[in-house]
């Protein structure tokens, strides 16, 4: 009954209702749309870092993470891999050598990370398997084959078939170098990645660096993000000890993890600011609605409506307003997201250098998740009801006689 | 005070609560904008300053193509003549010379490939702040010395300390093998991981000798007295170079050319900032518009009376607009005061975003932030809000022109 009354009251003054609705809709849209952009951006950043050799979980010698040099290698790989019996079948993993080195040709040199890979295992774990744009991906026969990034190839003015020399430090601390022939050129999301890594076969790396069959790291990919914590725990119980540490992507990418936390904090500040901006309009509108109906409310009181019913009725009016505004705001966001995805995302290529520096993808796609509506929507609804208590109690406190004679 | 002003002023306070709420909305939005814009601009300045003081300087003179390819043979052949040709330009505060080469740097135990920089020991202190962040040992002293300063992370990676020797191995200008042994004289920490991981600086003379460069260098680094006049300075330097060295292909690059990532990041941040501000302003604007609409609707009877008494609709509209303007101005006025107080407090004390230290360091920024008030940051936000609220006030009053006095008098 009160709900119906409140609903009718709203539409007695459609213009006022619509104006305040617009401000709630835009407020909700501002909150939710920002969140979808952040979710999308974060999702893409994490995804691309994980695919760029980080993986979901890594195992390496304790100390390697802080000082990724050849001093920290995993020596008894066979003993370790034996312990992987019972690993779920849908978890893929690979082993790698990863050391800092220098790549050079007749006229150029550059610092680089040399990565020794097992081609077919690597392809299931990281980006490189599907990133070769020119020439071929490595096969087990390419003993002297090397994959380099497009940006590096451009700087070195080189192409598939040409030679490159890799130099690094071997296990005994001596300078080791070897000649390789470019098998393929890969393309990555950023120029930085293209200039940062060069891939050769695992046995070639081990031979050049006199490592025997030692490796630098084991890298695991779970079927999805939810499986990462159990996988990490399983590996920890099997392999983790003082010598070997097991780390998930959250630990391996501390900068992304802390960015994530800061953005989470930022979004709440943003919610708060938009809500306060909305609240002024909301309270004012409800106040006006109350004062305009001074006489009417006085009559209701005089014929016996209790003051708390009036408070309830005004509150329900506000709840109706909030709910309609929130739902329409969410729908508007959904439409905006759909449209943006359809239009090809927010393209930052004009700001490629900045995207690179920030670690952003070049094209950002917003991601609309229904679960992420809960917090901003609940916030608006709850706080909206709270600030509306002021006009509601004003209305509840009206003295009948005074109100009926009021003009 | 004219009669209209007086009436408008009194009308505002006839409905105190509503007017105060409207004024508060304007106040809130204005102070928030002042704070955010002050913070935004000051952080850009900090970012530019940090990057410029550590790497690039405001302006560089290089051989054509060097910025893109960093080939050792692309040199400025007679740097001293170039310095002489431009050093009397009034906007220039300092010039230094640098040369760079990619090298293998080895300690007893480790080897890394990094860019080694030769710096003009005497002048470098005027263009960078590195000498202020030496954590161990001391800055370069001897122009001919076989000494170097390195970043903390590099020192850790190479496992060396002050006094240890490093072997440099690279390629000279003439294609010969360049090798040298330098002693670590100082270890610095800029707090920027990338820079501290990959920086080794040594005296320019020693560098030129090692890499068979003669007197040539790769970069002339210029610091200006006035960052705002940088484009003019770049133009002046270009003209001087064209007239003094018509045959040389020298290039003048500003920090925007040298650090495209930084410049673009600022642009991206500006755009996203403006979008956020617009959303905020629009929400506030609708709230305010609602009050204006209501106050006009509510007073139909009053307007009817004024019209019957012989006031022309234009006059009534003027009166109502005067009221809205008063309210907006009051909100803006107190908003500016509030915004300035808020911003000033943090300008003095600074504030820290918990947990943001690492990310800020990545950007070469201190973890504490200080917003800085400027005329632009104080006036820009409030000016936009004033404009928007005045536009919002116009829509509802148009109704007054359509009122018929007799009917309006009987309106409820």
Coordinates of C-alpha atoms in Angstrom, one line a residue, chain A residues 13 15-17 19-20 22-23 26-30 34 66-69 71-72 100-103 106-112 155 157 167-169 173 175 254-255 258-260 262 266 270 272-274 276-278 280-281 283-285 287-288 291-292 295 348-355 357-358 360 390 394 407, chain B residues 15 17-22 24-26 28 32 68-69 71 73 102-104 106-115 156-157 171 259-268 271-272 275-277 279-280 282-284 286-291 293-295 297-298 301 353-359 362-363 399 402 412:
Chain A
X13 CA 5.8 15.6 -10.6
X15 CA 9.8 16.5 -14.5
X16 CA 11.3 16.7 -11.0
X17 CA 11.5 12.9 -10.8
X19 CA 15.8 15.3 -13.5
X20 CA 16.8 13.6 -10.3
X22 CA 19.1 11.5 -14.6
X23 CA 21.6 12.5 -12.0
X26 CA 24.8 9.4 -14.6
X27 CA 26.3 8.8 -11.1
X28 CA 25.8 5.1 -11.3
X29 CA 27.1 5.0 -14.8
X30 CA 30.2 7.0 -13.8
X34 CA 34.9 3.3 -14.6
X66 CA 65.9 -11.2 -6.7
X67 CA 69.1 -11.9 -8.7
X68 CA 68.2 -13.8 -11.9
X69 CA 71.7 -14.9 -12.8
X71 CA 74.4 -18.5 -9.9
X72 CA 71.0 -19.8 -9.0
X100 CA 71.0 -12.1 -18.9
X101 CA 73.3 -11.8 -21.9
X102 CA 74.2 -9.8 -24.9
X103 CA 73.2 -10.2 -28.5
X106 CA 78.6 -7.1 -37.0
X107 CA 77.4 -3.6 -36.2
X108 CA 75.1 -3.7 -33.2
X109 CA 74.9 -5.1 -29.7
X110 CA 72.2 -5.0 -27.1
X111 CA 71.5 -6.4 -23.7
X112 CA 69.0 -9.1 -23.7
X155 CA 67.2 -2.1 -34.9
X157 CA 68.7 -4.5 -39.6
X167 CA 77.3 -13.8 -25.2
X168 CA 76.8 -14.5 -21.6
X169 CA 78.6 -15.8 -18.5
X173 CA 82.1 -17.4 -14.5
X175 CA 82.5 -15.4 -20.9
X254 CA 54.7 -7.4 -7.4
X255 CA 54.3 -4.2 -9.3
X258 CA 50.4 -3.3 -5.9
X259 CA 48.9 -1.4 -8.8
X260 CA 45.9 -3.6 -8.5
X262 CA 45.9 1.0 -5.4
X266 CA 41.1 4.6 -5.9
X270 CA 35.8 7.7 -6.9
X272 CA 32.6 8.3 -2.6
X273 CA 33.1 11.5 -4.6
X274 CA 30.4 10.7 -7.1
X276 CA 28.5 13.0 -2.5
X277 CA 27.9 14.9 -5.7
X278 CA 24.7 12.9 -6.2
X280 CA 23.2 17.0 -2.7
X281 CA 20.8 16.8 -5.6
X283 CA 18.5 15.4 -0.6
X284 CA 17.4 18.7 -2.1
X285 CA 14.9 17.1 -4.3
X287 CA 13.3 18.1 0.7
X288 CA 11.4 20.0 -1.9
X291 CA 7.9 20.9 1.7
X292 CA 5.7 21.2 -1.4
X295 CA -0.4 20.7 3.5
X348 CA 45.7 3.9 -27.3
X349 CA 48.0 3.4 -30.4
X350 CA 48.3 7.1 -30.8
X351 CA 49.9 7.0 -27.3
X352 CA 51.9 3.8 -28.0
X353 CA 55.0 5.1 -26.2
X354 CA 52.9 5.9 -23.1
X355 CA 51.1 2.6 -23.1
X357 CA 55.8 2.8 -20.3
X358 CA 52.7 2.2 -18.2
X360 CA 49.1 -0.9 -20.7
X390 CA 16.9 13.9 6.8
X394 CA 11.4 16.4 8.5
X407 CA 0.5 28.2 2.5
Chain B
X15 CA 14.3 29.1 1.6
X17 CA 17.8 25.0 3.6
X18 CA 17.4 24.6 -0.2
X19 CA 19.8 27.4 -1.0
X20 CA 22.4 26.1 1.4
X21 CA 22.3 22.7 -0.1
X22 CA 22.6 24.1 -3.6
X24 CA 27.2 23.3 -0.8
X25 CA 26.9 21.2 -3.9
X26 CA 28.8 23.9 -5.8
X28 CA 32.0 20.7 -2.8
X32 CA 37.4 19.0 -5.1
X68 CA 66.5 6.7 -33.1
X69 CA 69.4 4.4 -33.7
X71 CA 74.8 4.2 -33.4
X73 CA 79.3 6.7 -35.3
X102 CA 76.8 -0.3 -25.2
X103 CA 79.3 -2.4 -23.3
X104 CA 79.9 -5.6 -21.5
X106 CA 82.3 -7.4 -15.9
X107 CA 83.3 -7.8 -12.3
X108 CA 85.2 -10.7 -10.8
X109 CA 82.1 -12.8 -10.7
X110 CA 79.5 -11.3 -13.1
X111 CA 79.0 -9.8 -16.5
X112 CA 76.2 -7.6 -17.7
X113 CA 75.5 -5.8 -21.0
X114 CA 74.5 -2.1 -20.3
X115 CA 74.8 1.4 -21.8
X156 CA 74.4 -5.6 -6.3
X157 CA 74.0 -7.6 -9.5
X171 CA 83.3 -1.4 -29.7
X259 CA 61.0 10.9 -23.7
X260 CA 57.9 10.3 -25.9
X261 CA 56.5 7.9 -23.3
X262 CA 56.4 10.5 -20.6
X263 CA 54.9 13.2 -22.7
X264 CA 52.2 10.8 -23.9
X265 CA 51.5 9.5 -20.5
X266 CA 50.8 13.0 -19.3
X267 CA 48.4 13.5 -22.2
X268 CA 46.6 10.2 -21.5
X271 CA 42.3 13.1 -21.0
X272 CA 41.2 10.6 -18.4
X275 CA 36.6 12.7 -18.3
X276 CA 36.4 12.2 -14.6
X277 CA 35.9 15.9 -13.9
X279 CA 31.3 13.2 -15.0
X280 CA 31.5 14.9 -11.6
X282 CA 27.5 16.8 -14.9
X283 CA 26.2 15.0 -11.8
X284 CA 26.4 18.2 -9.7
X286 CA 21.7 18.0 -12.6
X287 CA 21.3 18.3 -8.9
X288 CA 21.5 22.1 -9.1
X289 CA 19.2 22.3 -12.1
X290 CA 16.6 20.4 -10.2
X291 CA 16.7 23.0 -7.4
X293 CA 13.5 24.1 -11.7
X294 CA 11.7 23.6 -8.4
X295 CA 12.2 27.0 -7.1
X297 CA 7.7 26.0 -10.3
X298 CA 7.0 26.6 -6.7
X301 CA 1.9 32.3 -7.9
X353 CA 49.1 6.9 -0.8
X354 CA 49.7 3.8 1.3
X355 CA 51.4 1.0 -0.7
X356 CA 52.1 3.2 -3.7
X357 CA 55.8 3.7 -3.1
X358 CA 57.0 1.1 -5.6
X359 CA 54.9 2.3 -8.4
X362 CA 59.0 3.3 -11.1
X363 CA 58.0 6.7 -12.3
X399 CA 9.0 29.2 -18.4
X402 CA 5.0 31.8 -21.0
X412 CA -1.5 26.0 -6.4

